Amino acid sequence: MHISEGVLSGGVLVATWAASSAGIAVGLKKTDPEKIVGTALISSAFFLASLVNLKIGPSSVHMTLVGPMGLILGWAVFPAVFVALLLQAMLFQFGGLLVLGANTFSLGTSALVTYILFGKLARKNFVWAFVAGAFAVVLVACITGSMLVLTDLNFLTSAKLLVLAHLPLALLEGVVCAFLISWLKRVSLFAL
Amino acid sequence: MKKLFMILSLVLLSAGEIFAHGVGYRESELRAIPLEFSYSTGEKMSYCEASVFSPNDSKFAAQTGRTDEQGRFAFIPDVSGDWRIVVSDGQGHRCEAVIKIEDVKSEAFIESTTNQSKFIPAILGVSIIFNIALIVVNRRRSHAH
């Protein structure tokens, strides 16, 4: 999901840009050179998945693939998400350049937290992979909602609606994540 | 007999659903052209028959209707060209207007161009991502040597 341009306050934009930049720097440092092409593949999938887009209030909903991205890429998810979001903003006018930091932060952080919490469990078990996929989407919605509320308390209702609107998507992404991870494991791709 | 009656009832009940088409509406992005028709005396041509002929078909009207009390009638052109609007009061008075439409943006056109314009940026985006990856790989390799 993307937050549209001109919604978030300056403070939130600066803070999220700083956090995202740190995430990208660590991600680039931690990325194994042999995994860079694989990272590009995942980044491309994320870039294309966002073409299926539904607008809800000041934000928008679409397949994020944030769960599988986190589980597969780990820290490398930050540069992968950043490049994909930058190209989406430039080529499709999704999100925007000023909110790029905020959008990278919400998606990157959710993917990374999912990786830290469920990285090992999701590789072992189909159900955990489903939980990881669903959790990642709910977390993105919560972080996006928090950024809206930090901008203006009047966004509280919008933020609640945003999280609720993402619950069906969370279930769907959970299923996609479970099948994707088990398939990648079977074909021994991305060292799963 | 009871069974037959039940089957018939079910068929009749379901028929209601089969024939009930869903309907809806949305605001069109097309621009309407409002025209005002009047007699030479200044009197409005109220409630007169109006026919609109598109540039593609000069024989069959694309739209028919009546002017309002003030002699106004609006039509919505969806292709560029000369649109002909004929208003007649059925008593020998007939007014014909030809409106030249130059830059019409029909919704079908907008949709098809959006789909088309998304396809090329999508390929471009994927290509850029892989090019960035190759640049990073090459830089890492040159640093390693």
XYZ file of C-alpha atoms in Angstrom:
337
model
C 0.000 0.000 0.000
C 1.161 3.517 -0.643
C 0.466 6.703 1.227
C -0.287 9.418 -1.273
C 1.830 12.542 -1.586
C 0.923 15.499 0.639
C -0.784 13.490 3.403
C 1.987 13.032 5.983
C 3.517 15.803 8.067
C 7.102 17.020 7.563
C 8.284 15.430 10.819
C 6.970 11.982 9.881
C 8.475 12.293 6.383
C 11.935 13.223 7.721
C 11.911 10.526 10.423
C 10.825 7.784 8.013
C 13.357 8.908 5.378
C 16.116 8.677 8.008
C 14.992 5.227 9.171
C 14.631 3.968 5.591
C 18.064 5.278 4.608
C 19.601 3.414 7.539
C 17.694 0.275 6.539
C 18.860 0.575 2.913
C 22.497 1.097 3.991
C 22.441 -1.951 6.296
C 20.564 -3.944 3.657
C 23.132 -3.176 0.956
C 25.980 -4.071 3.294
C 24.394 -7.338 4.382
C 23.333 -8.494 0.917
C 25.340 -11.427 -0.334
C 26.663 -10.556 -3.853
C 25.394 -13.899 -5.104
C 21.881 -13.042 -3.981
C 21.705 -9.687 -5.752
C 20.109 -11.039 -8.943
C 17.588 -12.975 -6.829
C 16.868 -9.767 -4.912
C 16.244 -8.006 -8.237
C 13.804 -10.771 -9.199
C 11.834 -10.365 -5.959
C 11.969 -6.584 -6.309
C 10.539 -6.900 -9.853
C 7.731 -9.166 -8.605
C 6.849 -6.595 -5.938
C 7.055 -3.781 -8.502
C 4.595 -5.588 -10.798
C 2.281 -6.848 -8.005
C 1.535 -3.256 -7.080
C -0.104 -2.707 -10.464
C -3.248 -4.327 -9.048
C -4.341 -1.326 -7.047
C -7.473 -0.354 -5.070
C -7.871 3.083 -3.500
C -9.174 3.329 0.103
C -9.339 6.825 1.586
C -5.929 8.503 1.575
C -4.172 5.171 1.097
C -4.510 2.287 -1.370
C -4.622 -1.521 -1.204
C -2.993 -4.090 -3.480
C -1.010 -7.323 -3.347
C 2.142 -6.384 -1.461
C 3.964 -9.745 -1.245
C 5.615 -8.153 1.776
C 5.630 -11.392 3.802
C 7.384 -13.607 1.229
C 9.730 -10.729 0.392
C 10.862 -10.446 4.007
C 11.194 -14.207 4.463
C 13.268 -14.575 1.297
C 15.396 -11.439 1.410
C 15.921 -10.609 5.077
C 17.756 -7.274 5.364
C 18.047 -6.985 1.575
C 14.327 -6.204 1.542
C 15.016 -2.505 2.226
C 16.978 -1.761 -0.996
C 14.622 -4.074 -2.948
C 11.509 -2.238 -1.737
C 13.112 1.171 -2.168
C 14.051 0.612 -5.827
C 10.643 -0.878 -6.656
C 8.763 1.964 -4.920
C 10.982 4.587 -6.575
C 10.199 3.135 -10.008
C 6.496 2.870 -9.166
C 6.448 6.533 -8.163
C 8.324 7.587 -11.301
C 6.680 5.325 -13.868
C 3.140 4.870 -12.513
C 2.745 7.860 -10.166
C 1.909 5.474 -7.268
C 2.802 7.031 -3.931
C 5.312 9.786 -4.605
C 8.918 10.823 -4.224
C 8.503 12.740 -0.952
C 6.631 9.881 0.733
C 9.043 7.322 -0.694
C 10.853 7.202 2.660
C 7.605 6.596 4.541
C 6.427 3.883 2.144
C 9.842 2.189 2.166
C 9.820 2.345 5.956
C 6.367 0.766 6.400
C 6.965 -2.054 3.909
C 10.638 -2.646 4.688
C 10.170 -2.682 8.453
C 7.187 -5.046 8.242
C 9.096 -7.416 5.965
C 12.151 -7.326 8.219
C 10.165 -7.897 11.434
C 8.386 -10.813 9.711
C 11.787 -12.235 8.763
C 13.118 -11.889 12.301
C 10.009 -13.396 13.929
C 9.041 -16.088 11.427
C 12.131 -16.565 9.234
C 13.006 -20.000 10.570
C 9.483 -21.163 11.461
C 8.005 -20.309 8.050
C 10.653 -22.373 6.261
C 9.765 -25.417 8.331
C 6.010 -25.222 8.438
C 3.265 -24.338 5.933
C 0.992 -22.888 8.647
C 3.735 -20.627 9.979
C 4.366 -19.372 6.440
C 0.663 -18.468 6.232
C 0.823 -16.686 9.609
C 3.967 -14.822 8.484
C 2.323 -13.642 5.229
C -0.821 -12.447 7.014
C 1.116 -10.872 9.900
C 3.298 -8.879 7.492
C 0.250 -7.259 5.840
C -1.379 -6.415 9.183
C 1.910 -4.892 10.343
C 2.190 -2.752 7.194
C -1.367 -1.521 7.795
C -0.587 -0.773 11.458
C 2.608 1.138 10.620
C 0.870 3.078 7.827
C -2.024 3.833 10.184
C 0.410 4.994 12.895
C 2.117 7.344 10.448
C -1.277 8.838 9.573
C -2.209 9.249 13.251
C 1.207 10.793 14.046
C 0.514 13.320 11.279
C -2.950 14.244 12.517
C -5.140 12.668 15.196
C -8.134 13.220 12.915
C -6.781 10.383 10.799
C -7.567 7.923 13.611
C -10.786 6.710 11.955
C -9.053 6.447 8.579
C -6.230 4.492 10.212
C -8.675 2.060 11.843
C -10.497 1.589 8.541
C -7.171 1.033 6.817
C -6.256 -1.805 9.185
C -9.745 -3.351 8.858
C -9.641 -3.064 5.065
C -6.369 -4.963 5.029
C -7.657 -7.977 6.976
C -9.085 -9.796 3.912
C -5.894 -8.962 2.021
C -3.874 -10.359 4.949
C -5.662 -13.717 4.650
C -5.117 -13.778 0.901
C -1.460 -12.875 1.221
C -1.065 -15.478 3.959
C -2.254 -18.172 1.549
C -0.043 -16.829 -1.264
C 2.932 -16.683 1.099
C 2.412 -20.247 2.350
C 2.215 -21.688 -1.181
C 5.057 -19.531 -2.480
C 7.439 -20.442 0.340
C 6.635 -24.159 0.146
C 7.106 -24.075 -3.654
C 10.407 -22.195 -3.405
C 11.559 -24.734 -0.835
C 10.627 -27.614 -3.124
C 12.522 -26.194 -6.096
C 15.399 -25.115 -3.808
C 15.279 -21.480 -4.870
C 16.567 -18.583 -2.760
C 18.258 -21.020 -0.352
C 14.976 -21.830 1.400
C -47.731 -33.744 -7.999
C -46.261 -32.145 -4.900
C -42.774 -32.640 -6.317
C -43.798 -31.102 -9.618
C -45.280 -28.129 -7.778
C -42.071 -27.702 -5.779
C -39.896 -27.843 -8.893
C -42.137 -25.321 -10.637
C -42.007 -23.006 -7.615
C -38.219 -23.219 -7.524
C -37.968 -22.483 -11.256
C -40.281 -19.486 -10.881
C -38.408 -18.221 -7.829
C -35.028 -18.520 -9.510
C -36.363 -16.886 -12.671
C -36.702 -13.662 -10.733
C -32.992 -13.712 -10.056
C -32.050 -14.714 -13.583
C -33.925 -11.844 -15.147
C -32.913 -9.278 -12.538
C -29.949 -7.478 -14.133
C -27.738 -5.472 -11.833
C -27.736 -1.766 -12.590
C -25.551 1.046 -11.418
C -24.189 4.416 -12.368
C -21.079 6.479 -12.192
C -20.146 10.008 -13.180
C -18.979 10.167 -16.753
C -15.723 11.905 -17.545
C -17.097 13.086 -20.868
C -18.080 16.701 -21.317
C -21.618 17.539 -22.330
C -22.309 20.300 -24.866
C -25.376 22.318 -23.845
C -27.223 24.220 -26.558
C -30.119 26.653 -26.382
C -32.681 26.817 -29.169
C -35.007 29.747 -29.802
C -37.240 31.221 -32.497
C -36.223 34.389 -34.351
C -38.695 36.238 -32.146
C -36.574 35.326 -29.111
C -39.143 32.849 -27.853
C -37.559 29.622 -26.518
C -38.112 26.394 -28.443
C -39.567 24.592 -25.421
C -40.198 20.842 -25.345
C -39.243 20.362 -28.998
C -38.020 17.102 -30.459
C -34.224 16.913 -30.705
C -32.063 14.415 -32.598
C -28.289 14.161 -32.435
C -26.287 12.704 -35.339
C -22.711 11.667 -34.751
C -19.977 12.270 -37.361
C -19.917 8.480 -37.929
C -23.593 8.101 -38.794
C -25.563 10.867 -40.460
C -28.699 8.741 -41.031
C -29.572 7.261 -37.645
C -29.690 9.506 -34.605
C -27.171 8.715 -31.875
C -29.475 10.308 -29.311
C -33.039 11.598 -29.287
C -34.943 13.617 -26.731
C -36.664 16.894 -26.113
C -35.498 20.360 -25.225
C -36.458 21.619 -21.765
C -38.719 24.521 -20.920
C -35.942 26.987 -21.702
C -35.210 25.409 -25.081
C -32.013 23.783 -23.778
C -30.666 20.448 -24.935
C -27.343 18.808 -24.099
C -25.538 16.010 -25.849
C -22.333 14.129 -25.012
C -19.959 13.719 -27.951
C -17.593 10.761 -27.694
C -15.770 11.084 -31.017
C -14.181 14.054 -32.741
C -15.800 15.570 -35.828
C -18.928 17.476 -36.836
C -21.973 16.657 -34.688
C -25.390 17.619 -36.074
C -28.258 18.486 -33.760
C -31.714 18.884 -35.259
C -34.522 20.422 -33.225
C -38.041 20.634 -34.600
C -41.351 21.680 -33.057
C -43.431 19.493 -35.403
C -45.155 22.586 -36.816
C -42.694 23.419 -39.559
C -40.025 25.084 -37.470
C -36.726 23.289 -37.621
C -33.312 24.356 -36.417
C -30.133 22.531 -37.328
C -26.895 23.082 -35.430
C -23.489 21.726 -36.422
C -20.955 21.578 -33.610
C -17.305 20.869 -34.369
C -15.728 18.669 -31.680
C -11.968 18.684 -31.766
C -10.446 17.112 -28.673
C -12.911 14.620 -27.294
C -11.546 12.168 -24.735
C -13.799 9.155 -24.710
C -13.529 6.845 -21.714
C -12.766 3.855 -23.930
C -9.855 5.791 -25.361
C -8.533 6.798 -21.935
C -8.812 3.221 -20.668
C -7.053 1.673 -23.626
C -4.237 4.191 -23.504
C -3.820 3.661 -19.748
C -3.527 -0.092 -20.213
C -1.126 0.393 -23.053
C 0.921 3.002 -21.244
C 1.237 0.745 -18.175
C 2.669 -2.140 -20.162
C 5.774 -0.350 -21.409
C 6.675 1.292 -18.041
C 6.228 -2.132 -16.401
C 8.825 -3.674 -18.732
C 11.027 -0.604 -18.356
C 10.818 -0.845 -14.541
C 11.790 -4.538 -14.459
C 14.635 -3.807 -16.847
C 15.894 -0.935 -14.662
C 15.766 -3.153 -11.536
C 17.906 -5.823 -13.202
C 20.308 -3.225 -14.573
C 20.756 -1.783 -11.071
C 21.408 -5.328 -9.820
C 24.034 -5.893 -12.521
C 25.744 -2.586 -11.688
C 25.855 -3.556 -7.981
C 27.215 -7.029 -8.833
C 29.929 -5.553 -11.096
C 30.960 -2.992 -8.491
C 31.208 -5.662 -5.812
C 33.324 -7.824 -8.142
C 35.680 -4.962 -9.018
C 36.036 -4.157 -5.296
C 36.809 -7.791 -4.549
C 39.652 -7.936 -7.123
